[in-house]
Amino acid sequence: DPDWRPPADLLDRLALAEARERLINASELDQYGTVISVATDNPQLLTCSEVDVLWRLAEAFAHTDREQRGYDAYKYILTNCDDTNERVATMQNASQLLSAPLIADLLRLERKDDQGVGEFAAIRNDLARDAVARGSKDAEVAVPREELKRVEEIAEAEKLPSDARLLGWYYLQRKDHTVAEK
């Protein structure tokens, strides 16, 4: 029918799908300015149903020296979105791109299950291990006591050789041979 006109809703959905595709392509090509521009022009993409888009936007901000804006995108997800797997992945992404104070602030948005276990427990463990690893290479690096205690508790509970070695090198770096040997 030559007189048929597509409904406005269909045109809007097609435009949004094209914008999503442009944003994803720009993200995969590390064209962070384009990612930010497309997201700004299409705010309807910035919802919990489009978490991947939000992650890509946060990454774009982080890579363009706008860490606070990246933090804001991650915080939006953790404040508004309920899918536990997406929330954990959001925290994992943020922990790779943001500074320690901003990561610590996002960790406060953790939700606990019925047994009181936080959804970010594994991430907290990895962050603690990373801190101890930095301290095991440089005696001048101050590792917060709570991070060190967390790795010690993990090593005792899980009996993983990697955690024991990590702690051993940490204490060896500080010339505490007795504790390092343990």
Coordinates of N, CA, C and O in Angstrom, one line a residue:
D1 N 0.9 -1.2 0.0 CA 0.0 0.0 0.0 C 0.9 1.2 0.0 O 1.6 1.5 1.0
P2 N 0.9 2.0 -1.1 CA 1.8 3.1 -1.2 C 1.4 4.3 -0.2 O 2.2 5.1 0.1
D3 N 0.2 4.2 0.4 CA -0.2 5.2 1.3 C 0.1 4.9 2.8 O -0.2 5.7 3.7
W4 N 0.6 3.7 3.0 CA 0.9 3.2 4.4 C 2.0 4.0 5.0 O 3.0 4.3 4.4
R5 N 1.8 4.4 6.2 CA 2.8 5.1 7.0 C 3.1 4.3 8.2 O 2.1 3.9 8.9
P6 N 4.3 4.0 8.5 CA 4.6 3.3 9.8 C 4.1 4.1 11.0 O 4.2 5.3 11.0
P7 N 3.6 3.4 12.0 CA 3.2 4.1 13.2 C 4.4 4.8 13.9 O 5.6 4.3 13.8
A8 N 4.2 5.8 14.6 CA 5.2 6.6 15.2 C 6.0 5.7 16.2 O 7.2 5.8 16.4
D9 N 5.2 4.8 16.9 CA 5.9 4.0 17.9 C 6.9 3.1 17.3 O 8.0 2.9 17.8
L10 N 6.6 2.5 16.1 CA 7.5 1.7 15.4 C 8.8 2.5 15.0 O 9.9 2.0 15.1
L11 N 8.6 3.7 14.5 CA 9.7 4.5 14.1 C 10.6 4.9 15.3 O 11.8 4.9 15.2
D12 N 9.9 5.2 16.4 CA 10.7 5.5 17.7 C 11.5 4.2 18.1 O 12.7 4.4 18.5
R13 N 10.9 3.1 18.0 CA 11.6 1.9 18.4 C 12.8 1.6 17.5 O 13.9 1.1 17.9
L14 N 12.6 1.8 16.2 CA 13.7 1.6 15.3 C 14.9 2.6 15.5 O 16.0 2.2 15.5
A15 N 14.5 3.8 15.8 CA 15.5 4.8 16.0 C 16.3 4.5 17.3 O 17.5 4.6 17.4
L16 N 15.6 4.0 18.3 CA 16.2 3.6 19.6 C 17.2 2.4 19.4 O 18.3 2.4 19.9
A17 N 16.7 1.4 18.6 CA 17.5 0.3 18.3 C 18.8 0.7 17.5 O 19.9 0.2 17.8
E18 N 18.7 1.6 16.6 CA 19.8 2.1 15.8 C 20.8 2.8 16.8 O 22.0 2.7 16.6
A19 N 20.2 3.6 17.7 CA 21.1 4.4 18.6 C 21.8 3.4 19.5 O 23.0 3.5 19.8
R20 N 21.2 2.3 20.0 CA 21.8 1.3 20.8 C 23.0 0.7 20.1 O 24.1 0.5 20.6
E21 N 22.7 0.3 18.8 CA 23.7 -0.3 18.0 C 24.9 0.7 17.8 O 26.1 0.2 17.8
R22 N 24.7 1.9 17.5 CA 25.8 2.9 17.4 C 26.6 3.0 18.6 O 27.8 3.1 18.6
L23 N 25.9 3.1 19.8 CA 26.6 3.2 21.1 C 27.5 1.9 21.3 O 28.6 2.1 21.7
I24 N 26.9 0.8 21.1 CA 27.7 -0.5 21.3 C 28.9 -0.5 20.3 O 30.0 -0.8 20.7
N25 N 28.7 -0.2 19.1 CA 29.8 -0.2 18.1 C 30.9 0.8 18.5 O 32.1 0.5 18.5
A26 N 30.5 2.0 19.0 CA 31.4 3.0 19.4 C 32.2 2.5 20.6 O 33.4 2.7 20.7
S27 N 31.5 1.9 21.5 CA 32.1 1.4 22.7 C 33.2 0.3 22.4 O 34.3 0.3 22.9
E28 N 32.8 -0.6 21.5 CA 33.8 -1.6 21.1 C 35.0 -1.1 20.3 O 36.0 -1.7 20.3
L29 N 34.9 0.1 19.8 CA 36.0 0.7 19.1 C 36.7 1.7 19.9 O 37.5 2.5 19.5
D30 N 36.3 1.8 21.2 CA 36.9 2.7 22.2 C 36.7 4.2 21.8 O 37.5 5.0 22.1
Q31 N 35.6 4.5 21.1 CA 35.2 5.8 20.8 C 34.3 6.4 21.9 O 33.1 6.5 21.7
Y32 N 35.0 6.7 23.0 CA 34.2 7.1 24.2 C 33.4 8.3 24.0 O 32.3 8.4 24.6
G33 N 33.9 9.3 23.3 CA 33.1 10.5 23.1 C 31.8 10.2 22.4 O 30.8 10.8 22.7
T34 N 31.9 9.3 21.4 CA 30.6 9.0 20.7 C 29.7 8.2 21.6 O 28.5 8.5 21.5
V35 N 30.2 7.4 22.4 CA 29.3 6.6 23.4 C 28.6 7.6 24.2 O 27.3 7.6 24.4
I36 N 29.3 8.6 24.8 CA 28.7 9.6 25.6 C 27.6 10.4 24.9 O 26.5 10.7 25.3
S37 N 28.0 10.8 23.7 CA 27.1 11.6 22.8 C 25.8 10.9 22.5 O 24.7 11.4 22.6
V38 N 25.9 9.6 22.1 CA 24.7 8.8 21.7 C 23.9 8.6 23.0 O 22.6 8.7 22.9
A39 N 24.5 8.3 24.1 CA 23.7 8.1 25.3 C 23.0 9.4 25.7 O 21.8 9.4 26.2
T40 N 23.7 10.6 25.6 CA 23.1 11.8 25.9 C 21.9 12.2 25.1 O 20.9 12.7 25.5
D41 N 22.0 11.8 23.8 CA 20.9 12.1 22.8 C 19.7 11.1 23.0 O 18.7 11.3 22.4
N42 N 20.0 10.0 23.7 CA 19.0 8.9 23.8 C 18.8 8.5 25.3 O 19.1 7.4 25.6
P43 N 18.3 9.4 26.1 CA 18.2 9.0 27.5 C 17.3 7.8 27.8 O 17.4 7.2 28.9
Q44 N 16.4 7.5 26.9 CA 15.5 6.3 27.1 C 16.3 5.0 27.1 O 15.8 4.0 27.5
L45 N 17.6 5.1 26.7 CA 18.5 3.9 26.8 C 19.1 3.7 28.2 O 19.7 2.7 28.5
L46 N 18.9 4.7 29.0 CA 19.6 4.7 30.3 C 18.7 4.2 31.4 O 18.3 5.0 32.3
T47 N 18.3 3.0 31.3 CA 17.4 2.4 32.3 C 17.9 1.0 32.7 O 18.8 0.4 32.1
C48 N 17.3 0.4 33.7 CA 17.7 -0.9 34.2 C 17.5 -2.0 33.1 O 18.2 -3.0 33.2
S49 N 16.6 -1.8 32.2 CA 16.5 -2.8 31.1 C 17.6 -2.7 30.1 O 17.7 -3.6 29.2
E50 N 18.4 -1.7 30.2 CA 19.6 -1.5 29.3 C 20.9 -1.4 30.1 O 21.7 -0.5 29.9
V51 N 21.1 -2.3 31.0 CA 22.3 -2.2 31.9 C 23.6 -2.2 31.1 O 24.5 -1.5 31.5
D52 N 23.6 -3.0 30.0 CA 24.9 -3.0 29.2 C 25.2 -1.6 28.7 O 26.4 -1.2 28.7
V53 N 24.2 -0.9 28.3 CA 24.4 0.5 27.8 C 24.9 1.3 29.0 O 25.9 2.1 28.8
L54 N 24.4 1.2 30.1 CA 24.8 1.9 31.3 C 26.3 1.6 31.6 O 27.1 2.5 32.0
W55 N 26.6 0.3 31.6 CA 28.0 -0.1 31.8 C 29.0 0.6 30.8 O 30.0 1.1 31.1
R56 N 28.6 0.6 29.5 CA 29.4 1.1 28.5 C 29.5 2.6 28.7 O 30.6 3.2 28.4
L57 N 28.5 3.3 29.1 CA 28.5 4.7 29.4 C 29.5 5.0 30.5 O 30.3 5.9 30.5
A58 N 29.3 4.2 31.6 CA 30.2 4.4 32.8 C 31.7 4.2 32.4 O 32.6 5.0 32.8
E59 N 31.9 3.2 31.6 CA 33.3 3.0 31.1 C 33.8 4.2 30.3 O 35.0 4.6 30.4
A60 N 33.0 4.7 29.4 CA 33.3 5.8 28.6 C 33.7 7.0 29.5 O 34.7 7.7 29.2
F61 N 32.9 7.3 30.5 CA 33.2 8.4 31.4 C 34.5 8.1 32.1 O 35.4 9.0 32.2
A62 N 34.8 6.9 32.5 CA 36.0 6.6 33.2 C 37.2 6.8 32.3 O 38.3 7.3 32.8
H63 N 37.1 6.5 31.1 CA 38.2 6.6 30.1 C 38.4 8.0 29.6 O 39.4 8.2 28.8
T64 N 37.5 8.9 29.9 CA 37.6 10.3 29.4 C 37.8 11.2 30.6 O 37.4 12.4 30.6
D65 N 38.4 10.7 31.7 CA 38.7 11.5 32.9 C 37.5 12.1 33.5 O 37.6 13.2 34.0
R66 N 36.4 11.5 33.5 CA 35.2 11.9 34.1 C 34.7 10.8 35.1 O 33.6 10.3 35.0
E67 N 35.6 10.5 36.0 CA 35.4 9.4 36.9 C 34.1 9.5 37.7 O 33.4 8.6 37.9
Q68 N 33.8 10.7 38.1 CA 32.6 11.0 38.9 C 31.4 10.7 38.2 O 30.4 10.1 38.7
R69 N 31.3 11.0 36.9 CA 30.2 10.6 36.1 C 30.0 9.1 35.9 O 28.9 8.6 35.9
G70 N 31.2 8.4 35.7 CA 31.1 7.0 35.7 C 30.6 6.4 37.0 O 29.7 5.5 37.0
Y71 N 31.1 7.0 38.1 CA 30.5 6.6 39.4 C 29.0 6.8 39.4 O 28.3 5.9 39.9
D72 N 28.5 7.9 38.9 CA 27.1 8.2 39.0 C 26.3 7.1 38.2 O 25.2 6.7 38.6
A73 N 26.9 6.7 37.0 CA 26.2 5.6 36.3 C 26.1 4.3 37.0 O 25.1 3.7 37.1
Y74 N 27.3 3.9 37.6 CA 27.3 2.7 38.4 C 26.3 2.8 39.6 O 25.6 1.9 39.9
K75 N 26.3 4.0 40.3 CA 25.5 4.2 41.4 C 24.0 4.1 41.0 O 23.2 3.6 41.8
Y76 N 23.7 4.6 39.8 CA 22.3 4.5 39.4 C 21.8 3.1 39.3 O 20.7 2.7 39.7
I77 N 22.7 2.2 38.7 CA 22.3 0.8 38.6 C 22.2 0.2 40.0 O 21.2 -0.5 40.2
L78 N 23.1 0.4 40.9 CA 23.0 -0.2 42.2 C 21.9 0.4 43.1 O 21.4 -0.3 44.0
T79 N 21.5 1.5 42.8 CA 20.4 2.1 43.5 C 19.0 1.7 43.0 O 18.0 1.6 43.7
N80 N 18.9 1.5 41.6 CA 17.6 1.4 41.0 C 17.3 0.0 40.4 O 16.2 -0.3 40.2
C81 N 18.3 -0.8 40.2 CA 18.1 -2.1 39.5 C 18.2 -3.2 40.5 O 19.0 -3.2 41.4
D82 N 17.4 -4.3 40.2 CA 17.3 -5.3 41.2 C 17.9 -6.7 40.9 O 18.0 -7.5 41.7
D83 N 18.3 -6.9 39.6 CA 18.9 -8.2 39.2 C 20.2 -8.4 39.9 O 21.2 -7.6 39.7
T84 N 20.3 -9.4 40.8 CA 21.5 -9.6 41.5 C 22.7 -9.8 40.7 O 23.8 -9.3 41.0
N85 N 22.6 -10.6 39.6 CA 23.7 -10.8 38.7 C 24.2 -9.6 38.1 O 25.5 -9.3 38.0
E86 N 23.3 -8.7 37.6 CA 23.7 -7.4 37.0 C 24.3 -6.5 38.1 O 25.3 -5.8 37.8
R87 N 23.8 -6.6 39.3 CA 24.4 -5.7 40.3 C 25.8 -6.1 40.7 O 26.7 -5.3 40.8
V88 N 26.1 -7.4 40.8 CA 27.4 -8.0 41.0 C 28.3 -7.6 39.9 O 29.5 -7.1 40.1
A89 N 27.9 -7.8 38.6 CA 28.7 -7.4 37.5 C 29.0 -5.9 37.4 O 30.1 -5.5 37.0
T90 N 28.0 -5.1 37.8 CA 28.2 -3.7 37.9 C 29.4 -3.4 38.9 O 30.2 -2.6 38.6
M91 N 29.3 -4.0 40.0 CA 30.4 -3.8 41.0 C 31.7 -4.3 40.5 O 32.8 -3.6 40.8
Q92 N 31.7 -5.4 39.8 CA 33.0 -5.9 39.2 C 33.5 -4.9 38.2 O 34.7 -4.6 38.2
N93 N 32.7 -4.4 37.4 CA 33.1 -3.4 36.4 C 33.6 -2.1 37.1 O 34.7 -1.6 36.7
A94 N 32.9 -1.6 38.0 CA 33.3 -0.4 38.7 C 34.7 -0.6 39.4 O 35.5 0.3 39.4
S95 N 34.9 -1.8 40.0 CA 36.1 -2.0 40.7 C 37.4 -2.0 39.8 O 38.5 -1.8 40.3
Q96 N 37.1 -2.2 38.5 CA 38.2 -2.1 37.6 C 38.5 -0.7 37.1 O 39.6 -0.5 36.5
L97 N 37.6 0.2 37.2 CA 37.7 1.5 36.6 C 37.8 2.7 37.5 O 38.2 3.7 37.2
L98 N 37.2 2.5 38.7 CA 37.1 3.7 39.7 C 38.2 3.6 40.7 O 38.8 2.6 41.0
S99 N 38.4 4.8 41.4 CA 39.4 4.9 42.5 C 38.8 4.2 43.7 O 37.6 4.0 43.9
A100 N 39.7 3.9 44.6 CA 39.3 3.2 45.9 C 38.2 3.9 46.7 O 37.3 3.2 47.1
P101 N 38.2 5.2 46.9 CA 37.2 5.8 47.6 C 35.8 5.7 47.0 O 34.8 5.5 47.7
L102 N 35.7 5.8 45.7 CA 34.4 5.6 45.0 C 34.0 4.2 45.0 O 32.8 3.9 45.2
I103 N 34.9 3.2 44.9 CA 34.5 1.8 45.0 C 33.9 1.6 46.4 O 32.9 0.9 46.5
A104 N 34.6 2.1 47.4 CA 34.1 1.9 48.8 C 32.7 2.5 49.0 O 31.9 1.9 49.6
D105 N 32.5 3.6 48.3 CA 31.1 4.2 48.4 C 30.1 3.3 47.8 O 29.0 3.1 48.3
L106 N 30.4 2.8 46.6 CA 29.5 1.9 45.9 C 29.3 0.6 46.7 O 28.1 0.0 46.7
L107 N 30.3 0.1 47.4 CA 30.1 -1.1 48.2 C 29.1 -1.0 49.3 O 28.4 -1.9 49.7
R108 N 28.8 0.3 49.7 CA 27.8 0.5 50.7 C 26.4 0.3 50.2 O 25.5 0.2 51.0
L109 N 26.2 0.1 48.9 CA 24.9 -0.1 48.4 C 24.6 -1.6 48.3 O 23.6 -2.0 47.7
E110 N 25.5 -2.4 48.9 CA 25.3 -3.9 48.8 C 24.0 -4.3 49.5 O 23.7 -3.7 50.6
R111 N 23.4 -5.3 49.0 CA 22.2 -5.9 49.6 C 22.6 -7.2 50.2 O 23.4 -7.9 49.6
K112 N 21.9 -7.6 51.3 CA 22.2 -8.9 51.9 C 21.1 -9.8 51.7 O 19.9 -9.4 51.6
D113 N 21.4 -11.1 51.7 CA 20.4 -12.1 51.5 C 19.8 -12.5 52.9 O 20.1 -11.9 53.9
D114 N 18.9 -13.5 53.0 CA 18.2 -13.8 54.2 C 19.2 -14.3 55.3 O 18.9 -14.2 56.5
Q115 N 20.3 -14.8 54.9 CA 21.3 -15.3 55.8 C 22.3 -14.2 56.2 O 23.3 -14.4 57.0
G116 N 22.1 -13.0 55.7 CA 23.0 -11.9 56.1 C 24.3 -11.8 55.2 O 25.2 -11.0 55.5
V117 N 24.4 -12.6 54.1 CA 25.5 -12.6 53.3 C 25.3 -11.5 52.2 O 24.3 -11.5 51.5
G118 N 26.3 -10.7 52.1 CA 26.3 -9.6 51.1 C 26.5 -10.1 49.7 O 27.3 -11.0 49.5
E119 N 25.9 -9.5 48.8 CA 26.0 -9.9 47.4 C 27.4 -9.6 46.8 O 27.8 -10.2 45.8
F120 N 28.1 -8.7 47.5 CA 29.4 -8.3 47.0 C 30.6 -8.9 47.7 O 31.7 -8.5 47.7
A121 N 30.3 -10.0 48.5 CA 31.3 -10.6 49.3 C 32.5 -11.1 48.5 O 33.7 -10.8 48.9
A122 N 32.3 -11.7 47.4 CA 33.4 -12.2 46.5 C 34.2 -11.0 46.0 O 35.5 -11.1 45.9
I123 N 33.6 -9.9 45.7 CA 34.3 -8.7 45.2 C 35.1 -8.1 46.4 O 36.3 -7.7 46.2
R124 N 34.5 -8.1 47.6 CA 35.3 -7.6 48.7 C 36.5 -8.4 49.0 O 37.6 -7.9 49.3
N125 N 36.4 -9.7 48.8 CA 37.5 -10.6 49.0 C 38.6 -10.4 47.9 O 39.8 -10.3 48.3
D126 N 38.2 -10.2 46.7 CA 39.2 -9.9 45.6 C 39.9 -8.6 45.9 O 41.1 -8.4 45.6
L127 N 39.1 -7.6 46.3 CA 39.7 -6.2 46.6 C 40.7 -6.3 47.7 O 41.8 -5.7 47.7
A128 N 40.4 -7.1 48.7 CA 41.3 -7.3 49.8 C 42.6 -8.0 49.4 O 43.7 -7.7 49.7
R129 N 42.4 -9.1 48.6 CA 43.6 -9.8 48.0 C 44.4 -8.8 47.2 O 45.7 -8.9 47.3
D130 N 43.8 -8.0 46.4 CA 44.6 -7.0 45.6 C 45.4 -6.1 46.5 O 46.5 -5.8 46.2
A131 N 44.8 -5.6 47.6 CA 45.5 -4.7 48.5 C 46.7 -5.4 49.1 O 47.8 -4.9 49.2
V132 N 46.5 -6.6 49.5 CA 47.6 -7.4 50.1 C 48.7 -7.7 49.1 O 49.9 -7.6 49.4
A133 N 48.3 -8.0 47.9 CA 49.2 -8.2 46.8 C 50.1 -7.0 46.6 O 51.3 -7.1 46.4
R134 N 49.5 -5.8 46.6 CA 50.3 -4.6 46.4 C 51.3 -4.5 47.6 O 52.4 -4.1 47.4
G135 N 50.8 -4.8 48.8 CA 51.6 -4.7 50.0 C 52.7 -5.8 50.0 O 53.8 -5.6 50.6
S136 N 52.5 -6.9 49.3 CA 53.5 -7.9 49.3 C 54.7 -7.6 48.3 O 55.8 -8.2 48.4
K137 N 54.5 -6.6 47.4 CA 55.5 -6.2 46.5 C 56.3 -4.9 47.0 O 57.4 -4.7 46.5
D138 N 55.7 -4.2 47.9 CA 56.2 -2.9 48.4 C 55.9 -2.7 49.8 O 54.8 -2.5 50.2
A139 N 56.9 -2.8 50.7 CA 56.8 -2.6 52.1 C 56.2 -1.2 52.5 O 55.7 -1.0 53.6
E140 N 56.3 -0.3 51.6 CA 55.8 1.1 51.9 C 54.3 1.2 51.7 O 53.7 2.2 52.2
V141 N 53.7 0.3 51.0 CA 52.3 0.3 50.7 C 51.5 -0.1 52.0 O 51.8 -1.1 52.6
A142 N 50.7 0.8 52.5 CA 49.9 0.6 53.7 C 48.6 -0.1 53.3 O 47.8 0.3 52.5
V143 N 48.5 -1.3 53.9 CA 47.3 -2.1 53.6 C 46.4 -2.0 54.8 O 46.8 -2.2 56.0
P144 N 45.2 -1.5 54.6 CA 44.3 -1.4 55.8 C 44.1 -2.7 56.6 O 44.1 -3.7 56.0
R145 N 44.1 -2.5 57.9 CA 44.0 -3.7 58.7 C 42.8 -4.6 58.4 O 42.9 -5.8 58.4
E146 N 41.7 -4.0 58.1 CA 40.5 -4.8 57.8 C 40.7 -5.6 56.5 O 40.2 -6.8 56.4
E147 N 41.5 -5.1 55.5 CA 41.7 -5.9 54.3 C 42.7 -7.1 54.6 O 42.4 -8.2 54.2
L148 N 43.7 -6.8 55.4 CA 44.6 -7.9 55.8 C 43.9 -8.9 56.6 O 44.0 -10.1 56.4
K149 N 43.1 -8.5 57.5 CA 42.3 -9.5 58.4 C 41.4 -10.3 57.5 O 41.2 -11.5 57.7
R150 N 40.8 -9.7 56.5 CA 39.8 -10.4 55.6 C 40.6 -11.5 54.9 O 40.1 -12.6 54.8
V151 N 41.8 -11.2 54.3 CA 42.5 -12.2 53.6 C 43.0 -13.3 54.6 O 43.0 -14.5 54.2
E152 N 43.4 -12.9 55.8 CA 43.7 -14.0 56.8 C 42.6 -14.9 57.1 O 42.7 -16.1 57.1
E153 N 41.4 -14.3 57.2 CA 40.2 -15.1 57.5 C 39.9 -16.0 56.3 O 39.5 -17.2 56.5
I154 N 40.0 -15.5 55.1 CA 39.8 -16.3 53.9 C 40.8 -17.5 53.8 O 40.4 -18.6 53.5
A155 N 42.0 -17.2 54.1 CA 43.1 -18.2 54.1 C 42.8 -19.3 55.1 O 43.0 -20.5 54.8
E156 N 42.4 -18.9 56.2 CA 42.0 -19.9 57.3 C 40.8 -20.8 56.9 O 40.8 -22.0 57.1
A157 N 39.8 -20.1 56.3 CA 38.6 -20.8 56.0 C 38.7 -21.7 54.8 O 38.2 -22.8 54.7
E158 N 39.3 -21.1 53.7 CA 39.3 -21.8 52.4 C 40.5 -22.7 52.2 O 40.5 -23.5 51.3
K159 N 41.6 -22.4 52.9 CA 42.8 -23.2 52.8 C 43.4 -23.2 51.4 O 44.0 -24.3 51.0
L160 N 43.3 -22.1 50.7 CA 43.8 -22.1 49.4 C 45.3 -21.7 49.5 O 45.7 -20.7 50.1
P161 N 46.2 -22.5 48.8 CA 47.6 -22.1 48.8 C 47.9 -20.7 48.3 O 48.8 -20.1 48.8
S162 N 47.1 -20.2 47.4 CA 47.4 -18.9 46.8 C 47.2 -17.8 47.9 O 48.0 -16.9 47.9
D163 N 46.2 -18.0 48.8 CA 46.0 -17.0 49.8 C 47.2 -17.1 50.8 O 47.7 -16.1 51.3
A164 N 47.6 -18.3 51.2 CA 48.7 -18.5 52.1 C 50.0 -17.9 51.6 O 50.7 -17.2 52.3
R165 N 50.2 -18.1 50.3 CA 51.4 -17.5 49.7 C 51.4 -16.0 49.7 O 52.3 -15.3 49.9
L166 N 50.2 -15.5 49.3 CA 50.0 -14.0 49.3 C 50.3 -13.4 50.7 O 51.1 -12.4 50.8
L167 N 49.8 -14.0 51.7 CA 50.1 -13.5 53.1 C 51.5 -13.7 53.4 O 52.2 -12.8 54.1
G168 N 52.1 -14.8 53.0 CA 53.5 -15.1 53.3 C 54.4 -14.0 52.7 O 55.3 -13.5 53.4
W169 N 54.2 -13.7 51.5 CA 55.0 -12.7 50.8 C 54.8 -11.3 51.5 O 55.7 -10.5 51.6
Y170 N 53.5 -11.1 51.8 CA 53.2 -9.8 52.5 C 54.1 -9.6 53.8 O 54.7 -8.6 54.0
Y171 N 54.0 -10.7 54.6 CA 54.8 -10.6 55.9 C 56.3 -10.7 55.7 O 57.0 -10.0 56.4
L172 N 56.7 -11.4 54.7 CA 58.1 -11.5 54.4 C 58.6 -10.1 54.0 O 59.7 -9.7 54.4
Q173 N 57.9 -9.4 53.2 CA 58.2 -8.0 52.7 C 58.4 -7.1 53.9 O 59.2 -6.2 53.9
R174 N 57.7 -7.4 55.0 CA 57.8 -6.6 56.2 C 58.7 -7.1 57.3 O 58.7 -6.7 58.4
K175 N 59.5 -8.1 56.9 CA 60.5 -8.8 57.7 C 59.9 -9.4 59.0 O 60.6 -9.6 60.0
D176 N 58.6 -9.9 58.9 CA 58.0 -10.6 60.0 C 58.0 -12.1 59.6 O 57.1 -12.7 59.1
H177 N 59.2 -12.7 59.8 CA 59.5 -14.0 59.3 C 58.6 -15.1 59.9 O 58.3 -16.1 59.3
T178 N 58.4 -14.9 61.2 CA 57.6 -15.9 62.0 C 56.2 -16.0 61.4 O 55.7 -17.1 61.1
V179 N 55.5 -14.9 61.2 CA 54.2 -14.9 60.7 C 54.2 -15.3 59.2 O 53.3 -16.1 58.7
A180 N 55.2 -14.9 58.5 CA 55.4 -15.3 57.0 C 55.5 -16.8 56.9 O 54.9 -17.4 56.0
E181 N 56.2 -17.4 57.8 CA 56.4 -18.9 57.7 C 55.1 -19.6 57.9 O 54.8 -20.6 57.2
K182 N 54.3 -19.1 58.8 CA 53.0 -19.7 59.1 C 52.1 -19.7 57.9 O 51.4 -20.6 57.5

